[in-house]
Coordinates of C-alpha atoms in Angstrom, one line a residue:
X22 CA 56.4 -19.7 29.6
X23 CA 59.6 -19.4 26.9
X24 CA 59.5 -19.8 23.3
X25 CA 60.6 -23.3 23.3
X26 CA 57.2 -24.9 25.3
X27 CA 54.9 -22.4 22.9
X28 CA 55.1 -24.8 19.9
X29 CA 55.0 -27.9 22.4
X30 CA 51.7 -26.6 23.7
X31 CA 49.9 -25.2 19.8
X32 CA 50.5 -29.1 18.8
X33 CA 49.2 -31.2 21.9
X34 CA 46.6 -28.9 22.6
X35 CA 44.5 -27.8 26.1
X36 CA 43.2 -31.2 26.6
X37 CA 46.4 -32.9 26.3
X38 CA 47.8 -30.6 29.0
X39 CA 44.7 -31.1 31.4
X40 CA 44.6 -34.5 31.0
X41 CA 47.3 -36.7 29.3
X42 CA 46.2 -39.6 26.8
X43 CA 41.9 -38.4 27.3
X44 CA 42.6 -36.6 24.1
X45 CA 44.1 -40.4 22.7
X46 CA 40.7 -41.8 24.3
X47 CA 38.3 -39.4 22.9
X48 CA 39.0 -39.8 19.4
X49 CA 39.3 -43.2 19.1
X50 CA 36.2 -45.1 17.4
X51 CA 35.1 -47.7 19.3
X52 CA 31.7 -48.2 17.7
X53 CA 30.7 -49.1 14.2
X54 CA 29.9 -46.8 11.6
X55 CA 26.9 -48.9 10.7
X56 CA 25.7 -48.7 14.3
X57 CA 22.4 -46.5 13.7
X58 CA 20.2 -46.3 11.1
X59 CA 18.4 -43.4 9.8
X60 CA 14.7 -43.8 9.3
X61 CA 13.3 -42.5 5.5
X62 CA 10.4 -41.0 7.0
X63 CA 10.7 -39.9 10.2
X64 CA 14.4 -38.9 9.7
X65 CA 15.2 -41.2 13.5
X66 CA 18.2 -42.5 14.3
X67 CA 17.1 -46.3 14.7
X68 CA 19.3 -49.0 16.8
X69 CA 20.6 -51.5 14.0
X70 CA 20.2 -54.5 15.9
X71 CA 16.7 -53.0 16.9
X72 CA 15.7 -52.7 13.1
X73 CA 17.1 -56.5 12.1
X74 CA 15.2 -57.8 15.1
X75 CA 12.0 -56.2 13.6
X76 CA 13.0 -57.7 9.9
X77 CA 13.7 -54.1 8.8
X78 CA 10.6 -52.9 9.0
X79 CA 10.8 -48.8 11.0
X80 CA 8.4 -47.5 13.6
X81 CA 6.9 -45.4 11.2
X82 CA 5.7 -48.7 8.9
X83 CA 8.2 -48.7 6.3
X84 CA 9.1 -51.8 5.0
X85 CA 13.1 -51.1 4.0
X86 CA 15.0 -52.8 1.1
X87 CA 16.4 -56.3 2.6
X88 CA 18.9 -58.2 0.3
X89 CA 18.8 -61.8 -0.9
X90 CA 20.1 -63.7 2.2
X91 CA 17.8 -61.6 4.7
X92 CA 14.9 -62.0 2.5
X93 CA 15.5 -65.8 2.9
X94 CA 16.3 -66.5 6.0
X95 CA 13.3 -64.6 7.0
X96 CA 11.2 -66.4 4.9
X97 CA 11.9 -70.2 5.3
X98 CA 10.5 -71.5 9.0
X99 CA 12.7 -71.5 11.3
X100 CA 15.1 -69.4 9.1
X101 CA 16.7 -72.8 7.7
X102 CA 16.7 -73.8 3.7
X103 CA 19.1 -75.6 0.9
X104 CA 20.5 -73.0 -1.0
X105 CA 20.3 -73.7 -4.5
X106 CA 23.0 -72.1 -6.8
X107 CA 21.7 -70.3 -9.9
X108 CA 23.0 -71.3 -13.7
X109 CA 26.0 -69.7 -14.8
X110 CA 25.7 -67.6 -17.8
X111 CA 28.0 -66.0 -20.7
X112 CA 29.2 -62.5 -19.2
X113 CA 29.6 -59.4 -21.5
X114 CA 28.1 -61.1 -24.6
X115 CA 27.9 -57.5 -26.3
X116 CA 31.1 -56.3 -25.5
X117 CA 29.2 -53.6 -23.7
X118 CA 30.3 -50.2 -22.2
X119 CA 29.0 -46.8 -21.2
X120 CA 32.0 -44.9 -20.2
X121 CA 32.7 -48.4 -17.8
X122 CA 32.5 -51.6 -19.4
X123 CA 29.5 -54.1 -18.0
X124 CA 32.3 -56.5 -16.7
X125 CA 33.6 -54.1 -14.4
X126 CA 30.3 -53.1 -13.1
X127 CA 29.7 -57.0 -13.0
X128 CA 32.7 -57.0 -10.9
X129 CA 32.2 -54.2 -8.5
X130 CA 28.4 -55.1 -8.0
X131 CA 29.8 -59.1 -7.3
X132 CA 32.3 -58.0 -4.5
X133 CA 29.9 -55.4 -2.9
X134 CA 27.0 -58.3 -2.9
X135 CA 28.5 -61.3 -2.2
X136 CA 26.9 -63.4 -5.3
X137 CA 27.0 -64.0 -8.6
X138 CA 24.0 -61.8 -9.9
X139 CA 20.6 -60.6 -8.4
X140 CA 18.4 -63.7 -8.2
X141 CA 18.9 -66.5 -5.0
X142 CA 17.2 -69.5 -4.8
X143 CA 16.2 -71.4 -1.6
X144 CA 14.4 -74.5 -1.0
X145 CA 12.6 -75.4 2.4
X146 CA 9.3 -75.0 4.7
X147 CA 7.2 -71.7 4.3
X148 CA 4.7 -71.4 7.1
X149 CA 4.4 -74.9 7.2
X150 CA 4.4 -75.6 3.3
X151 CA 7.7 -77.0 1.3
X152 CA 8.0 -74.6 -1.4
X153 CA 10.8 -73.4 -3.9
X154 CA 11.5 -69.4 -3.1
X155 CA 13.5 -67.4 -5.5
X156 CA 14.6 -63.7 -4.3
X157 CA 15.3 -61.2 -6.5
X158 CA 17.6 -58.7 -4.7
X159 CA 17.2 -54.7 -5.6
X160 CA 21.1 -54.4 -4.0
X161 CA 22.9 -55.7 -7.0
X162 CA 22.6 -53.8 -10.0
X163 CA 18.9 -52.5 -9.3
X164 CA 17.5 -56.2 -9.6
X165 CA 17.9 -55.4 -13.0
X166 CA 16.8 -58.5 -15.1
X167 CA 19.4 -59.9 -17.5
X168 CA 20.6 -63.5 -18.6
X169 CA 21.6 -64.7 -15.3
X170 CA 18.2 -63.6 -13.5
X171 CA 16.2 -65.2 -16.7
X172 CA 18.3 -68.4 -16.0
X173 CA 17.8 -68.5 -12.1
X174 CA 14.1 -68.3 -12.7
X175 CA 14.0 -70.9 -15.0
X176 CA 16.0 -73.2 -12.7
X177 CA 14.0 -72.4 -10.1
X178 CA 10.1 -72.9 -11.7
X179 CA 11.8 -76.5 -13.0
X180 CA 13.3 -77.0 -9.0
X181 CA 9.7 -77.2 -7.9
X182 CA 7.8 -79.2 -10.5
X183 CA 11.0 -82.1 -9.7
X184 CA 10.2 -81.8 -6.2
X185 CA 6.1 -81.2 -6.7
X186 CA 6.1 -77.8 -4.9
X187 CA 4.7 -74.5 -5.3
X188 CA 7.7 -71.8 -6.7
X189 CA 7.2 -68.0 -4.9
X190 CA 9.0 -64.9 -6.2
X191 CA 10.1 -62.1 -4.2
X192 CA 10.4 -59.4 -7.2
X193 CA 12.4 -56.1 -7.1
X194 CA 13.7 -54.8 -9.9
X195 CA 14.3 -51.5 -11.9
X196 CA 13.8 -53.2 -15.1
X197 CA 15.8 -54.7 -17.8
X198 CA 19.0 -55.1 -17.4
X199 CA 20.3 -52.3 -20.5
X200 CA 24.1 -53.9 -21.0
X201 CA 22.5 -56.8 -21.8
X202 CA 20.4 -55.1 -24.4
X203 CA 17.7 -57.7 -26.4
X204 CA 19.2 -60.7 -24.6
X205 CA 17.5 -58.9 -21.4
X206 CA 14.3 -58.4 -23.1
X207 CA 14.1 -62.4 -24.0
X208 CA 13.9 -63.3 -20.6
X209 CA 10.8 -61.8 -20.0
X210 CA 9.4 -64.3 -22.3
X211 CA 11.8 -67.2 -21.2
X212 CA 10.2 -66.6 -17.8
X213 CA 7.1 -67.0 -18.9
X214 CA 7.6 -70.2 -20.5
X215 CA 9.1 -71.2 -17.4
X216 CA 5.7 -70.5 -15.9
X217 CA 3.6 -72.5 -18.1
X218 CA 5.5 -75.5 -17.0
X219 CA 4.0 -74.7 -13.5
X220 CA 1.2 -74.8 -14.8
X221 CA 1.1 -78.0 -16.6
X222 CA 2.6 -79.4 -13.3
X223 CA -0.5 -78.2 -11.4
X224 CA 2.2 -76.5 -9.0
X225 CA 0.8 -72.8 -7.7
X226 CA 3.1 -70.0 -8.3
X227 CA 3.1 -67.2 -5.6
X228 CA 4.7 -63.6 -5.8
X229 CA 5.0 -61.3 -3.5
X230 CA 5.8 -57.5 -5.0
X231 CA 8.1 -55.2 -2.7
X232 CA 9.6 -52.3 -3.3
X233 CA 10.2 -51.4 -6.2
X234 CA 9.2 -53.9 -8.9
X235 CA 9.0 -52.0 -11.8
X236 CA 9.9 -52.3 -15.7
X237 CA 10.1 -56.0 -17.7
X238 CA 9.6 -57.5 -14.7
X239 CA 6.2 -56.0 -13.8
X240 CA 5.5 -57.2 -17.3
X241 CA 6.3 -60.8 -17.2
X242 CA 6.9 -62.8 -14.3
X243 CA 5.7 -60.7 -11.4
X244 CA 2.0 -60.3 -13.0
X245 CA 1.8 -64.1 -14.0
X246 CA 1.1 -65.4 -10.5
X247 CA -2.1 -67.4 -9.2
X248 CA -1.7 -65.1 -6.4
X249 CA -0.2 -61.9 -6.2
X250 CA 0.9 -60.4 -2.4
X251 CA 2.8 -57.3 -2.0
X252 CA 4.9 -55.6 1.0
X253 CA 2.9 -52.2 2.3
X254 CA 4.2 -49.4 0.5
X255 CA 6.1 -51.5 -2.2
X256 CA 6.0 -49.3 -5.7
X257 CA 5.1 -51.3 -8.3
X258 CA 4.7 -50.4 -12.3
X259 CA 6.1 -50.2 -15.3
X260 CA 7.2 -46.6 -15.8
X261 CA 7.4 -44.5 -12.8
X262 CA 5.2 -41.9 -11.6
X263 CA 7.4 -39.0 -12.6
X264 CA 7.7 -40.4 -16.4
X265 CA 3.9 -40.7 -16.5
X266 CA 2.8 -37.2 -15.2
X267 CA 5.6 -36.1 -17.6
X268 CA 4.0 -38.2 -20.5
X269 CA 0.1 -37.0 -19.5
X270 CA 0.7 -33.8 -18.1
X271 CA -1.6 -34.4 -15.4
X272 CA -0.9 -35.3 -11.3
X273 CA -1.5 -38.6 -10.7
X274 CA -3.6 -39.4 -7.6
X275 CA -2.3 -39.8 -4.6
X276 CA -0.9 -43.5 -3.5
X277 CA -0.5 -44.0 -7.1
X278 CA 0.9 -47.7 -7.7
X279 CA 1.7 -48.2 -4.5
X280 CA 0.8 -51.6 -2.8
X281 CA -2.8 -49.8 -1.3
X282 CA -3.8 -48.4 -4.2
X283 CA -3.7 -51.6 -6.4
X284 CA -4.8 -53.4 -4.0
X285 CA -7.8 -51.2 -4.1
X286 CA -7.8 -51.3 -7.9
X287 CA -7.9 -55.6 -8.0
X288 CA -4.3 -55.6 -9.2
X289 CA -2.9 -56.6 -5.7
X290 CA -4.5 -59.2 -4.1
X291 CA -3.1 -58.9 -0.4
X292 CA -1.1 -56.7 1.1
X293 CA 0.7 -58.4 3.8
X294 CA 3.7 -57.0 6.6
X295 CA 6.9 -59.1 6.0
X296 CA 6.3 -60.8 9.6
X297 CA 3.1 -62.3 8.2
X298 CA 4.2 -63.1 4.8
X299 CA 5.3 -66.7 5.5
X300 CA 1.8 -68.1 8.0
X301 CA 0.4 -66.2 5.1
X302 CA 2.7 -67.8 2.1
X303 CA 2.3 -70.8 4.1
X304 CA -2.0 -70.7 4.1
X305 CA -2.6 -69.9 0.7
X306 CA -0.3 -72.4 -0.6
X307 CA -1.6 -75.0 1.2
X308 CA -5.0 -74.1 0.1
X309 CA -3.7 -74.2 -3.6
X310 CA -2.1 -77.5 -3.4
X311 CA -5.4 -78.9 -2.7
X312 CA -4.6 -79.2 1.9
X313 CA -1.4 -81.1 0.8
X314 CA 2.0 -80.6 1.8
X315 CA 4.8 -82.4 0.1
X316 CA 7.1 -84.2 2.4
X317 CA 10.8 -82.6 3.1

């Protein structure tokens, strides 16, 4: 072996030498790097299309995060609804910024969800029952309620007393929405307006807690329901456990505002897998609207 093959052999390496272009083979990627997911609990590496099939929910029970579209498609029959675009709203109204101005997290939070802001709104057959579904999704900015969200739910309580259908709510939120600042905290109020016009329809209004609904929301629209349903596990409050036990100096009991627990306490009525939720959406609503559905 002379100098001149030394270097030849230090850059192509022993597997190169053994066998020509494996090396080229071996470090290609020809899968996707969204291919397995890890499971919270259990810490498994779970098959994607294995965990989309099963509407997210793991082996161990845990109901995962879903955004918007999934959330919809999984509850309308069949999968199939009329989308239903939300209001547009002013953006940046305070000029706000917190070392990155709101319209550039508007922006980034936009392109990484595909939408406008954190409500959707879908229209269509829910176990059998017609029914106006609005989805607030925890993937863009936290669910955090702000203008746009207030607006959405507004548009979509009205959606279903034109049409003479029940409205459910899928809530998920961190709270309000703090670049926003008291223009956030009106829509807790705006919302429930929204709802007393529901109720002067004689239209039943569903929601269905998950994980987390915390914050302004938990105290407006997502404890203003005629029936209140929540996903096994969800966390739902107003502060968080952490910032109570901090507050009290005491440990809070196990399960502590978690679906079971308030079940247990009278503050959740059902708690219901997300496979059921729709027969299930789809019974009670029925029930409420007196055995009638309204026609599509």
């Amino acid at each position: 072996m002379n100098d001149k093959t030394k270097p030849q052999e230090k850059r192509g390496g022993w597997l190169s030498r053994f066998a020509p272009g494996v090396r080229k083979i071996v470090s290609r990627r020809d899968t996707p790097d969204n291919l397995w997911v890890k499971d919270p609990d259990s810490g498994e590496m779970l098959y994607r299309s294995d965990l989309e099939a099963a509407l997210w929910v793991t082996p161990s029970g845990r109901h995962m995060r879903i955004d918007a579209p999934t959330r919809l498609k999984a509850t309308f029959d069949g999968g199939v609804f009329q989308s239903i675009d939300t209001p547009d709203v002013p953006e940046d109204p305070l000029k706000f910024s917190d070392g990155k101005s709101y319209k550039d997290r508007l922006n980034a939070a936009r392109k990484a969800a595909g939408r406008k802001d954190t409500m959707a709104i879908g229209y269509g057959s829910v176990g059998g029952q017609d029914a106006v579904v609005i989805v607030q999704d925890f993937t863009f900015m936290g669910g955090s309620l702000g203008m746009a969200a207030g607006e959405a739910f507004i548009k979509a309580a009205r959606e279903a007393v034109s049409r003479k259908v029940p409205l459910v709510c899928f809530t998920a939120a961190g709270g309000a929405r703090m670049q926003e600042g008291a223009l956030s905290l009106m829509q807790m109020a705006r919302t429930t307006l929204a709802i007393e016009e529901l109720k002067d329809a004689r239209l039943p209004y569903a929601v269905v807690l998950t994980d987390p609904t915390t914050g302004g929301v938990t105290a407006s629209y997502a404890m203003l329901g005629d029936v209140h349903l929540a996903e096994p596990g969800a966390l739902i409050g107003f502060a968080g456990p952490r910032v109570i036990e901090a507050t009290i100096r005491e440990k809070l009991p196990p399960g502590f505002q978690r679906a079971e627990y308030l079940q247990e306490k009278g503050m959740v009525d059902r708690v219901v897998t997300r496979a059921d939720l729709p027969r299930t959406l789809g019974q009670i609503l029925s029930i409420l609207m007196g055995g009638t559905r309204a026609a599509a």
